[in-house]
Coordinates of C-alpha atoms and ligand atoms in Angstrom, one line a residue:
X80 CA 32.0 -2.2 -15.4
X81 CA 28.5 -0.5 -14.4
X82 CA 25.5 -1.7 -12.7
X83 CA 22.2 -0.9 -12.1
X84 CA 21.1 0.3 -9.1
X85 CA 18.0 2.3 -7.4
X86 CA 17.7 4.9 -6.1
X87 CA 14.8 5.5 -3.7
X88 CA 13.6 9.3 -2.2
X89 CA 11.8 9.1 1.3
X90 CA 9.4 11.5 2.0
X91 CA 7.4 12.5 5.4
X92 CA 10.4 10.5 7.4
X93 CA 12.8 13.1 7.4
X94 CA 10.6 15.2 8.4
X95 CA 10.8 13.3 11.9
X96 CA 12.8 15.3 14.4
X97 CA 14.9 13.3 17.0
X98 CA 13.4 9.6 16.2
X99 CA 13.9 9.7 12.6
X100 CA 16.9 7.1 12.9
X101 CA 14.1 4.4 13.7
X102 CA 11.4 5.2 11.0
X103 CA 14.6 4.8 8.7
X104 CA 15.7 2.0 10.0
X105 CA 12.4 0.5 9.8
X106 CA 12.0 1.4 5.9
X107 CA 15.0 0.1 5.2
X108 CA 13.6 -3.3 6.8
X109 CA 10.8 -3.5 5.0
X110 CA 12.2 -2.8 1.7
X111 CA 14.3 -5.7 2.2
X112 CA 11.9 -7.5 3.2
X113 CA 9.7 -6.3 0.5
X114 CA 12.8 -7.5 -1.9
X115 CA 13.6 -10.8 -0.3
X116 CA 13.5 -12.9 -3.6
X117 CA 15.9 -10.9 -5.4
X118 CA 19.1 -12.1 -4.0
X119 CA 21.0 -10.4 -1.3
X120 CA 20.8 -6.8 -1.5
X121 CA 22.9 -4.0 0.1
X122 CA 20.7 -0.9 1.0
X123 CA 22.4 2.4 2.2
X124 CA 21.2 5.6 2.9
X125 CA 22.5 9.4 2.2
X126 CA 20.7 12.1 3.5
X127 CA 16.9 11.5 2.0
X128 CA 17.9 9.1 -0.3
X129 CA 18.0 5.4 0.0
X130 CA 20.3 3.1 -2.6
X131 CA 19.4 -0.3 -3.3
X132 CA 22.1 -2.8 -4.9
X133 CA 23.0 -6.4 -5.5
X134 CA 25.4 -7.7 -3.4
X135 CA 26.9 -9.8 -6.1
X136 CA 27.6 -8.0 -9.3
X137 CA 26.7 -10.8 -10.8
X138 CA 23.3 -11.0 -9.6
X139 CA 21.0 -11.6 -12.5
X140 CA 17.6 -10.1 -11.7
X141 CA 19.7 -6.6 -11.3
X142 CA 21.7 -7.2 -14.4
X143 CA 18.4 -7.6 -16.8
X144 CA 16.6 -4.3 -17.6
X145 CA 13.4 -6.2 -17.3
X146 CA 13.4 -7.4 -14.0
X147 CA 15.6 -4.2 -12.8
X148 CA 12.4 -2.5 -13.6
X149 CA 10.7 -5.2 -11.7
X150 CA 12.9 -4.4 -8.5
X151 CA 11.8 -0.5 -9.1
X152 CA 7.9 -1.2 -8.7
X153 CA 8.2 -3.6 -5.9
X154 CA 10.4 -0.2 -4.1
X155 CA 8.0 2.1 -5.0
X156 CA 4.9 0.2 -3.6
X157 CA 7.1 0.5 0.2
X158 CA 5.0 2.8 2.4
X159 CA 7.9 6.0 3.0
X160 CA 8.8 6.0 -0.6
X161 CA 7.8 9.1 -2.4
X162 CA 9.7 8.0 -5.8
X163 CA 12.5 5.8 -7.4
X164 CA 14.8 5.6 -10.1
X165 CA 16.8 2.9 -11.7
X166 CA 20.0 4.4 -11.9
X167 CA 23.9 3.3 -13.7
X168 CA 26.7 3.3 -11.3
X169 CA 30.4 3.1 -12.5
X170 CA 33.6 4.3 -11.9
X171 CA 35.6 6.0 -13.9
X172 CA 36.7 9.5 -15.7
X173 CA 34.6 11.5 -18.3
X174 CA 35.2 9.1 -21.2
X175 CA 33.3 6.5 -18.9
X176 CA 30.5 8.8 -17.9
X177 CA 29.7 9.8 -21.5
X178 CA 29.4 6.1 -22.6
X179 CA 26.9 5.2 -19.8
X180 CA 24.9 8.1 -20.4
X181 CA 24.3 7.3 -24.0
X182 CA 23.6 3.7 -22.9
X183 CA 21.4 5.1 -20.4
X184 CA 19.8 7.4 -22.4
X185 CA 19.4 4.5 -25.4
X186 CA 17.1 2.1 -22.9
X187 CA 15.6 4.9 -21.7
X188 CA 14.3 5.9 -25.1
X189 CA 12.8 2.5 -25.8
X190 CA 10.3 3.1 -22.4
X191 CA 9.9 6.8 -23.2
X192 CA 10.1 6.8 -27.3
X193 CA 7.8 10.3 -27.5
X194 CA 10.6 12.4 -25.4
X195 CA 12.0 14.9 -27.3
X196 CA 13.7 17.3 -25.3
X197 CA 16.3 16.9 -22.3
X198 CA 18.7 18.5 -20.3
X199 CA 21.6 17.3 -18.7
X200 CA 22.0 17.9 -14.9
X201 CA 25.8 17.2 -13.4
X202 CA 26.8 17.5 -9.4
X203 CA 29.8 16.7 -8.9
X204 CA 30.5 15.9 -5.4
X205 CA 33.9 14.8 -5.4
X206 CA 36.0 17.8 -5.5
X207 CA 39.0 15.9 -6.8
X208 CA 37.6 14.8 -10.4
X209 CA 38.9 17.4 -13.0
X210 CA 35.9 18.8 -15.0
X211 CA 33.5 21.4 -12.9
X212 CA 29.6 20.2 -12.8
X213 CA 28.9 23.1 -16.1
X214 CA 32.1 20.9 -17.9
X215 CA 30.4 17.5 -17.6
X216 CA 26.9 18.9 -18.4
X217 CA 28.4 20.1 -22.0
X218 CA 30.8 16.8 -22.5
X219 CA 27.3 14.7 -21.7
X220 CA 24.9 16.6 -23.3
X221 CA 27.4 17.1 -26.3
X222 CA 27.6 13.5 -26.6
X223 CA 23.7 12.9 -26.2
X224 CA 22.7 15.4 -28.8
X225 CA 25.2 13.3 -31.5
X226 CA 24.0 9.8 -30.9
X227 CA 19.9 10.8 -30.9
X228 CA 19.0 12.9 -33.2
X229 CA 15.7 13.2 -32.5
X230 CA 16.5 14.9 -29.3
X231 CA 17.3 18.5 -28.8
X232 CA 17.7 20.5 -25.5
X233 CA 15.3 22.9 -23.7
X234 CA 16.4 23.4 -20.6
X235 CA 13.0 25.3 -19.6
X236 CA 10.5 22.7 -19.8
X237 CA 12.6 19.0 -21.0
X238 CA 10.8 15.7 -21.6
X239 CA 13.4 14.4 -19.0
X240 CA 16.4 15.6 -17.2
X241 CA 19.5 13.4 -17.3
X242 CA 20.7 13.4 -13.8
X243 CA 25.0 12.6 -14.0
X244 CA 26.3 12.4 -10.4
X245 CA 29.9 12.1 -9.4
X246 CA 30.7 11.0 -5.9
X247 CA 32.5 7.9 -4.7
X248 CA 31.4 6.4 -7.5
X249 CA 29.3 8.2 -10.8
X250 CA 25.4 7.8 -11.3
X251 CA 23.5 8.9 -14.4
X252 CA 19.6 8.5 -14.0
X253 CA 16.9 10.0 -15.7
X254 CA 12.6 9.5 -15.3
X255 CA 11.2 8.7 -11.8
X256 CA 8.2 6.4 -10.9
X257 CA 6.3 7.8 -8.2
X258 CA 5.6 6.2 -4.7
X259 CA 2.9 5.6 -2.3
X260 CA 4.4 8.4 0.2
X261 CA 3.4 7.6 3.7
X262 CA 5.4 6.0 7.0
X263 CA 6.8 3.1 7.2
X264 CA 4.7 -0.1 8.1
X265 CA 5.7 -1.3 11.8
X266 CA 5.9 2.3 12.9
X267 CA 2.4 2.8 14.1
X268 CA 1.7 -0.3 15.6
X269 CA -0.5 -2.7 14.6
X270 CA -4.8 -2.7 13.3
X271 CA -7.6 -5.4 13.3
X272 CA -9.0 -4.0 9.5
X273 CA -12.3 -5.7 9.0
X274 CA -12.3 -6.9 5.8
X275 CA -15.7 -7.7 3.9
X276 CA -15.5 -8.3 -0.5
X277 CA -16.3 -4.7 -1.2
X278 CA -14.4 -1.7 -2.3
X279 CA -14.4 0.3 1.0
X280 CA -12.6 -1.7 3.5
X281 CA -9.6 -2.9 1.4
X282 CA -8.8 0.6 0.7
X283 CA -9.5 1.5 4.4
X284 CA -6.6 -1.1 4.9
X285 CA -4.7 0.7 2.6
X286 CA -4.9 4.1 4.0
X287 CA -3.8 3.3 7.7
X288 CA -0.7 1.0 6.5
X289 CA -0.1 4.1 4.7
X290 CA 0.3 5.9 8.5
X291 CA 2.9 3.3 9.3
X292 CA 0.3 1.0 10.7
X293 CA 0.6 -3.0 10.6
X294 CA -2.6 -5.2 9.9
X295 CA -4.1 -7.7 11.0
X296 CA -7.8 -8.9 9.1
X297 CA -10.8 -10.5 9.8
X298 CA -14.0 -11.5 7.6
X299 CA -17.3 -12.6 8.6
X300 CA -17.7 -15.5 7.0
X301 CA -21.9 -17.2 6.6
X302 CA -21.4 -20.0 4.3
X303 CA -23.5 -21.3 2.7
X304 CA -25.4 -18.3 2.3
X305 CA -21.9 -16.8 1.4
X306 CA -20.0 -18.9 -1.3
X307 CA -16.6 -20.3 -1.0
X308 CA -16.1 -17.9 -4.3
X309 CA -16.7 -14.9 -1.5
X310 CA -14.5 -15.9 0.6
X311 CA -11.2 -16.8 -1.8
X312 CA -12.1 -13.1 -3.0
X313 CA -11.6 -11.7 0.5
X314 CA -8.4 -13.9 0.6
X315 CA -7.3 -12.3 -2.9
X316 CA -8.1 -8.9 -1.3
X317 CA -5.9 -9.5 2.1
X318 CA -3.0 -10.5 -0.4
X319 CA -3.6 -7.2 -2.3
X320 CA -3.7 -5.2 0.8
X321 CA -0.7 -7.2 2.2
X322 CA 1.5 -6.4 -0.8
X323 CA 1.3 -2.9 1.0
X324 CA 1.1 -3.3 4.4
X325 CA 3.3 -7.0 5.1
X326 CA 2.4 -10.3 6.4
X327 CA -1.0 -11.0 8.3
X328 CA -3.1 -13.2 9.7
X329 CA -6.5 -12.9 8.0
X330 CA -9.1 -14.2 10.8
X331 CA -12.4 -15.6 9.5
X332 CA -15.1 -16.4 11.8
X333 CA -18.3 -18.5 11.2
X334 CA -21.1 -16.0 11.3
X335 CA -23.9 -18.3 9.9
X336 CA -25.4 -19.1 13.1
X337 CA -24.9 -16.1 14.7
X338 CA -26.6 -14.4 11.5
X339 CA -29.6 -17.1 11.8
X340 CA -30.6 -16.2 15.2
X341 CA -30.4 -12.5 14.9
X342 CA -32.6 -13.5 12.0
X343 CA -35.5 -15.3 14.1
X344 CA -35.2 -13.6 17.0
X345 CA -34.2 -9.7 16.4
X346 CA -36.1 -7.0 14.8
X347 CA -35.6 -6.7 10.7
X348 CA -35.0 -2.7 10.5
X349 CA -32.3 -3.4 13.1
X350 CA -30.6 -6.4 12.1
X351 CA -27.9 -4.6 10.4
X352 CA -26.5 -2.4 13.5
X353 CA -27.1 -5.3 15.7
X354 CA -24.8 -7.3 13.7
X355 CA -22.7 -4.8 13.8
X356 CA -22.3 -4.4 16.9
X357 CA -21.4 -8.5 17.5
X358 CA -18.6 -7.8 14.8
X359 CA -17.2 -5.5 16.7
X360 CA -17.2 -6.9 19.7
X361 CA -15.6 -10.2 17.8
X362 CA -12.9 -8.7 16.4
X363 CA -12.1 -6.5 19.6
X364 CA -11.3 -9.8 21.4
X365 CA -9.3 -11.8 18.3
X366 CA -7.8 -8.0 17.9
X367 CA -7.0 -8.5 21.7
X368 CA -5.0 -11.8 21.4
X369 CA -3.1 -10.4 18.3
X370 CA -1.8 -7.4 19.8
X371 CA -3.7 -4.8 17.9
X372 CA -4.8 -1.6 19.3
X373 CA -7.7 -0.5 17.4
X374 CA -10.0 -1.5 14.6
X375 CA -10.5 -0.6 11.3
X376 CA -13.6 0.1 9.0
X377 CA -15.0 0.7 5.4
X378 CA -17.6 3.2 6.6
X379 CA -18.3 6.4 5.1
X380 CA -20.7 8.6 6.2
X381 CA -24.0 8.4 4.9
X382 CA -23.3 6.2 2.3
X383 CA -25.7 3.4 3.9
X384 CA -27.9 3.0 6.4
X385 CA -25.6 1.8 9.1
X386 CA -23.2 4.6 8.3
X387 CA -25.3 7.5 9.9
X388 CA -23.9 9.5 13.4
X389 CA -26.9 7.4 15.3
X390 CA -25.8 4.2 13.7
X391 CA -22.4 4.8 14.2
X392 CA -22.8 5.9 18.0
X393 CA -24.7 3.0 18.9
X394 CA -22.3 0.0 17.0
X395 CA -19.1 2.4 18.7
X396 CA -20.5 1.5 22.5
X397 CA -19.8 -2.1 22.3
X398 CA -16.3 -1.4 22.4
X399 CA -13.1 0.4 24.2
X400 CA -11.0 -0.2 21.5
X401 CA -10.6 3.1 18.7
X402 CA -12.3 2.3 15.8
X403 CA -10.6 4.1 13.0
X404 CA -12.1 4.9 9.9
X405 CA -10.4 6.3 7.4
X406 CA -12.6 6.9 4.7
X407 CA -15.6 8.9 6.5
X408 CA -15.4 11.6 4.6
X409 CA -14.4 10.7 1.3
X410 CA -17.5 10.4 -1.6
X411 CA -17.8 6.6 -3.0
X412 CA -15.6 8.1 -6.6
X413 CA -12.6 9.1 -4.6
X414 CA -12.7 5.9 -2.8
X415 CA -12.8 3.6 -5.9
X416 CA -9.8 6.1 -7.4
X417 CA -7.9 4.8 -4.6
X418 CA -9.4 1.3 -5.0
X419 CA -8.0 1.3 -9.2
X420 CA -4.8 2.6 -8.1
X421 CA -3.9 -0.3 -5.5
X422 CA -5.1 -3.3 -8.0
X423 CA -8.0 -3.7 -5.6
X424 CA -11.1 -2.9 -7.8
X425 CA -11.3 -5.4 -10.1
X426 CA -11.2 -7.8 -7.2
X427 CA -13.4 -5.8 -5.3
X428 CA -16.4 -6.0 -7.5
X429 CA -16.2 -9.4 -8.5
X430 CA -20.3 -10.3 -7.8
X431 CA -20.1 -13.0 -4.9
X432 CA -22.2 -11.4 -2.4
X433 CA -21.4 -10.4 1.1
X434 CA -23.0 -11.3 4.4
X435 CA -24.6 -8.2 4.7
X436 CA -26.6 -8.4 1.2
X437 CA -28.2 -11.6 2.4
X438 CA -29.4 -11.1 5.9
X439 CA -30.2 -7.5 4.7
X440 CA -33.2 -5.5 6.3
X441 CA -35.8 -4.1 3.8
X442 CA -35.8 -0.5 5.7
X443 CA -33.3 -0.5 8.3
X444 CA -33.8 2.1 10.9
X445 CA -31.5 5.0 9.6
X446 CA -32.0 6.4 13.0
X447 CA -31.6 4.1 15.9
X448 CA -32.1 5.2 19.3
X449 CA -30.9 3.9 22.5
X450 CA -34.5 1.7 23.7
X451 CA -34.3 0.4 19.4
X452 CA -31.0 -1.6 20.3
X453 CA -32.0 -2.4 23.9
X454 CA -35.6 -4.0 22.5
X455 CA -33.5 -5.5 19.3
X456 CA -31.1 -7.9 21.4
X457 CA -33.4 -8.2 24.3
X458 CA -33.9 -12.0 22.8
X459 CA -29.9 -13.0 22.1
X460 CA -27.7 -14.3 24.3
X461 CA -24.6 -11.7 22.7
X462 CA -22.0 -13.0 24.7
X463 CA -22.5 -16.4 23.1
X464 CA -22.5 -15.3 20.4
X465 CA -19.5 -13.7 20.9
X466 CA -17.7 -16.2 22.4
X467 CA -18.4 -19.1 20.0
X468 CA -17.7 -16.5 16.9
X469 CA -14.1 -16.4 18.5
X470 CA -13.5 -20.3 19.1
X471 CA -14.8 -21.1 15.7
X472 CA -12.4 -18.9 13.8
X473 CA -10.3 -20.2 11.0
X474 CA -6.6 -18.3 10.8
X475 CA -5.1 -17.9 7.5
X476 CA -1.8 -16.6 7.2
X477 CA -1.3 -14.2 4.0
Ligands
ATP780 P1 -17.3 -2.6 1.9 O1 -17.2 -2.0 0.5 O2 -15.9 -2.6 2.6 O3 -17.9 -3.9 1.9 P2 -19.7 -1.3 2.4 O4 -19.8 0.0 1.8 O5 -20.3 -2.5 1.7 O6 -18.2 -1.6 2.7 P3 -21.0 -2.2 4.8 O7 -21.4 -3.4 4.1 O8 -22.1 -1.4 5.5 O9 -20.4 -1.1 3.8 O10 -19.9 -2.4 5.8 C1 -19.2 -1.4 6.5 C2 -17.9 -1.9 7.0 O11 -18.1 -3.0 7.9 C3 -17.0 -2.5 5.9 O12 -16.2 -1.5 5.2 C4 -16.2 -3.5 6.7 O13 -15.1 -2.8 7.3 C5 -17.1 -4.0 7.7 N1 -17.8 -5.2 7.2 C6 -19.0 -5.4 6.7 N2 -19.2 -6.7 6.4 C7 -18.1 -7.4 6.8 C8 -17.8 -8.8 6.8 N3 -18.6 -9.7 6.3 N4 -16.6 -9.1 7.3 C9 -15.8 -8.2 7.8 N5 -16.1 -6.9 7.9 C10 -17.2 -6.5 7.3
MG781 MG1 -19.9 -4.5 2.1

């Protein structure tokens, strides 16, 4: 009787010194929770690795190759993965090993049919079983080499390296599928990310759930000068960025009157920072009542007008809070590399516009200076706006 199983390899977490017991505790939480609709699941750690398995041998989803596979990207997208395997576990002497690792090596084949070379890899952990590690590496590889005979070995450079364990039990495994590396979510607290359609801020998202952080989102919403269509996008984009970083609350406020009057009653080449800066100080406060301890951004520097040091320096005094931004210094290619790689992209530049493209100054001030903000909200009553952008916000959980 064999089974599959994963096998999962952590990565930065054991580098932790003396609290490394509760990053892995936390990983192992969130891959269970990540895996919730597959039945119940034991998950056990040795040393770096992490073993997933169906409680009940029976369970379906781990029986099939298809979704088994299934199980394997859903691990691999867990923040503190660095890679997985799906892996055959049995008991048994040699006889049993070499017919699971033909088996093994037989599906693996149909995903990999251009592999030509292999080796075999044996550790043998219990001392008790009678062949040495360089005995079952012969008996397997023997027995590969005889059923494929397309494959020869090279033990230099292989296609793929059969991995044949024996411990309590015996695991063959071959082929890895990289992770997304990183801390565990829920180990760096938890971020306000504000979340516009574009390409920047999803990935911002992205990159500090990757540090372990938990999110929280908000979008400025101006309808009608902002479609419905934008806004289900910035829906589709929390899911995306969820998938990575857990359950949040995705916060939209009602900008459009708060956009209007900055309209009639603010300077154009400002309009952008001083918007800006009432975002901030909006999603400080809802960030407040949610328990997160910073914000997040989609800026870059230089990339736009409102991404200069001056612009940045005058929208960051509005708040206490840290605002991180992760991308600052990456170039707009590596961001959308990073975009393509978490399914965001294709989302991402979908054309409903965003507020900012609509209330958008001809020649914003790239500049700004202290007296330019001080003349631009001379004529706005900010902390109304403020305060009525909170009480009008609409929560949607993701
Ligand atoms: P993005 O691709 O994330 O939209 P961008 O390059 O278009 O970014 P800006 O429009 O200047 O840059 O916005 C900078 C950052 O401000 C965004 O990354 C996002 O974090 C935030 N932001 C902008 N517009 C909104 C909005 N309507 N709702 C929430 N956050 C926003
Ligand atoms: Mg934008």
């Amino acid at each position: 009787m064999s089974k599959n199983v994963i096998l999962a390899r952590m990565g930065e977490v054991t580098l932790k010194g003396l609290n490394r017991g509760k990053f892995e505790i936390q990983l192992k939480s969130n891959l269970k929770y990540r895996l919730r609709s597959y039945g119940k699941l034991a998950i056990y750690q040795s040393q770096s690795r992490i073993w997933i398995e169906a409680k009940d041998d029976e369970n379906p989803v781990f029986k099939s190759e298809e979704s088994a596979k299934e199980i394997l990207h859903a691990v691999t997208q867990v923040f503190g993965i660095v890679s997985a395997s799906l892996a055959r576990k049995f008991e048994g002497g040699i006889e049993d090993i070499i017919t699971n690792s033909v088996e093994y090596v037989r599906n693996y084949l149909n995903e990999h049919p251009d592999h030509k070379t292999f080796k075999v890899e044996g550790k043998r952990g219990d001392k008790s079983f009678p062949l040495k590690s360089p005995e079952i590496c012969a008996e397997v590889g023997a027995a590969v080499l005889e059923n494929f005979e397309q494959l020869s070995v090279n033990v230099n450079e292989p296609d793929f390296i059969l991995y044949v364990e024996v411990r309590d039990y015996n695991y063959v495994y071959a082929g890895k599928v990289m992770g997304h590396r990183g801390l565990p979510v829920g180990t760096a607290g938890k971020g306000m990310l504000l979340l516009s359609g574009g390409i920047d801020s999803p990935v911002a998202g992205y990159m500090m759930a990757s540090r372990g952080m938990q999110l929280d989102a908000v979008y400025f919403h101006s309808f009608p000068y902002t479609s419905e269509q934008a806004k289900e996008k910035v829906v589709d984009l929390a899911r995306i960025v969820s998938g990575f970083s857990g359950k949040m609350n995705l916060y939209v406020v009602n900008f459009t009157q708060i956009q209007l009057d900055m309209y009639k009653n603010s300077p154009q080449d400002m309009l952008t920072i001083t918007m800006r800066r009432v975002m901030l100080q909006i999603a400080e406060k809802l960030a407040e009542k949610s328990g997160c301890k910073c914000l997040i951004t989609g800026e870059s520097l230089g990339q736009v007008a409102s991404q200069t040091l001056e612009a940045i320096a005058i929208t960051n005094e509005v708040t206490d809070m840290p605002i991180l931004r992760p991308l600052i210094g990456l170039d707009k290619e590596a961001t959308c590399d990073i975009s393509r790689r978490i399914g965001a992209f294709e989302t991402s530049i979908l054309p409903y516009e965003d507020c900012c493209t609509v209330f958008v100054a001809k020649h914003p001030k790239t500049h700004p200076k202290h007296v330019d903000i001080e003349e631009a909200e001379k004529n706005l009553d900010i902390e109304k706006m403020v305060s009525d952008g909170v009480a009008g916000v609409e929560i949607i959980e993701i």
